[in-house]
């Protein structure tokens, strides 16, 4: 994270959770279960456990694994760490009551030649954007942060969306779910789960809790990476992107918003203010399947998103082209019946010429992507299938 | 004596807590990067070869030396002692004199006041290479007989006769891939020159003696003038056995040149590129057996990708060879035979080293 993102927040580190020489219960548990070996990963695990200790989630494997997915141990110590988590007592206070407050004044932070703006309203955000078209827009920073910490890149001008009032809202709007541009994955998850359970299951595989607490839907979309996980889903769901500038507002279908490799239709003075996902009509189906080497914290080799409502079919993929893109030939094929795998593969090869890279070969990507279509058809036909999420 | 040490009274069959557990969970355990930098300490960064095999024609430090904060640069000719850190066999250079032999091999290093300055300056070092053909696969190396150390053979009995008596025969080939150790704490060393031509090296190493000896050779000073200290390691898994000497050695040469403490901490990318991995293996087998499934004859070829130098390859290969019979007795009768012919090949794709099974 960039330093000014922390404005108005408390920072708690592993050094700060034990009081007067007395270990915090999660620290004590980790010592007692022999949950440390080389110890290098331990502070991270302690803090993930500390966060878990603040929640009322059941202390079972599923929840513990999700809570710990953002931390790696290389000394084969997970069993002991999970054992420690099982013994974490439930909190004796309401963990939702301590929400942090937003600052009153717009923050303008300068360090040397670096400028960081933290607008407090959407209006102010639009004005700043108009005045500084060369600034980088920072939402969660889960992508940008790597450029700063790993590539040691400097960003002369940054406009942070996280403090703009109303921009972080997630709300029901008649026939659609509206996700504000500053809303994180975690913010939107409850309503996503309610309306689009398959999308919710996918979101739980994006990064880890730590990442989902920072990363935003809008950030993922504007990033326009060909291997982003939400763009294919948003395209298949027929989502719209709401854009604004001091000149006014406009709305674009997600499909038209991404125009190329890491390229969007955003004008220089424009920002995304919200994403609008129409609710599924009665009888409509939406599914998405992610293929990656690891369950959590991994980038997709390919991801398929499938929407079907009668003969209205939208199929979009990530990892298959220079951007998240619809599979037009496959869609046409599905409109006329239930094709064989070979026919799907032929259509898929017309739609995409994927790259071979360290995540997957071209052949693997084409075959896996075709297999996902078949999976969608099987499931639509009522076949019982095992979801990776259930394993 | 500390309270903890005073309590030691045997301990067999007693559950004993990790003596650093409290330090681990409170964040008070110091890894090398947590140790406060000594006054005037410098940060270092590496210049890595972008080629698997290339002649180094010229290294131009002009721009790097003019960059902000840069105090010193080193190349092979700056090594005052013997440019050799081979743990088992000789002639394994810290920095190559004329030939880059794997993609990611350190060619030169920069010391600057801050880490960002060092890493930025390392990018300004201009190396002129003449790219040479490279042997990249085990198969190519087999064909060219490009070996990093002599072929080892383990044999018993008459193989030809045993195959003749075998009713059944199976032959095939499979591979075991290499991999990075992924120690969570990357390679790191902090070298501090003393007041009498001696040096103290704080190293994240599994083999402090090797660091001590390596640094002494490089600097041309006695072993007694080098103190190698390991407080703790954030994982090693074999990856910090010989490879830590590369890091400690570069920090030590820079420290001696500048007469200032020098810390070398690699980025994860550089760490993965510059240091050794687990050996990838190609295994070919031909096995003869009888009706009951008893093995009568085995002809086995174990070929590992040994990278550019021997490093631990001979020992890793001996281990692979001696474990290749697993729990089986070969032969089960006098006429059976095994012939394992392990060889290591000089390929130029990456460096390899010891790796714990985990």
Coordinates of C-alpha atoms in Angstrom, one line a residue, chain A residues 1 16 27 38 40 60-61 64 111 128 138 140 167 180 203 216 220 249-250 267 281 300 350 357 373:
Chain A
X1 CA 0.0 0.0 0.0
X16 CA 1.9 -4.5 18.8
X27 CA 0.5 -16.0 19.6
X38 CA 12.0 -21.2 10.5
X40 CA 10.0 -16.1 8.7
X60 CA -13.6 -25.2 11.0
X61 CA -11.2 -26.2 8.2
X64 CA -9.6 -21.5 8.6
X111 CA 6.6 14.2 -0.8
X128 CA -9.1 16.4 -9.8
X138 CA -5.5 4.3 -7.3
X140 CA -7.1 -0.8 -3.9
X167 CA -18.0 5.6 -4.3
X180 CA -19.3 1.5 -6.6
X203 CA -14.4 -14.0 -6.1
X216 CA -11.8 -3.5 -6.3
X220 CA -9.7 -5.1 -12.0
X249 CA -21.9 10.8 -17.4
X250 CA -22.2 7.9 -19.8
X267 CA -11.3 9.3 -21.9
X281 CA -33.9 -13.2 -15.3
X300 CA -5.9 -18.1 -14.3
X350 CA -11.9 -20.1 -34.6
X357 CA 3.3 -19.4 -21.7
X373 CA -18.3 -25.3 -22.3

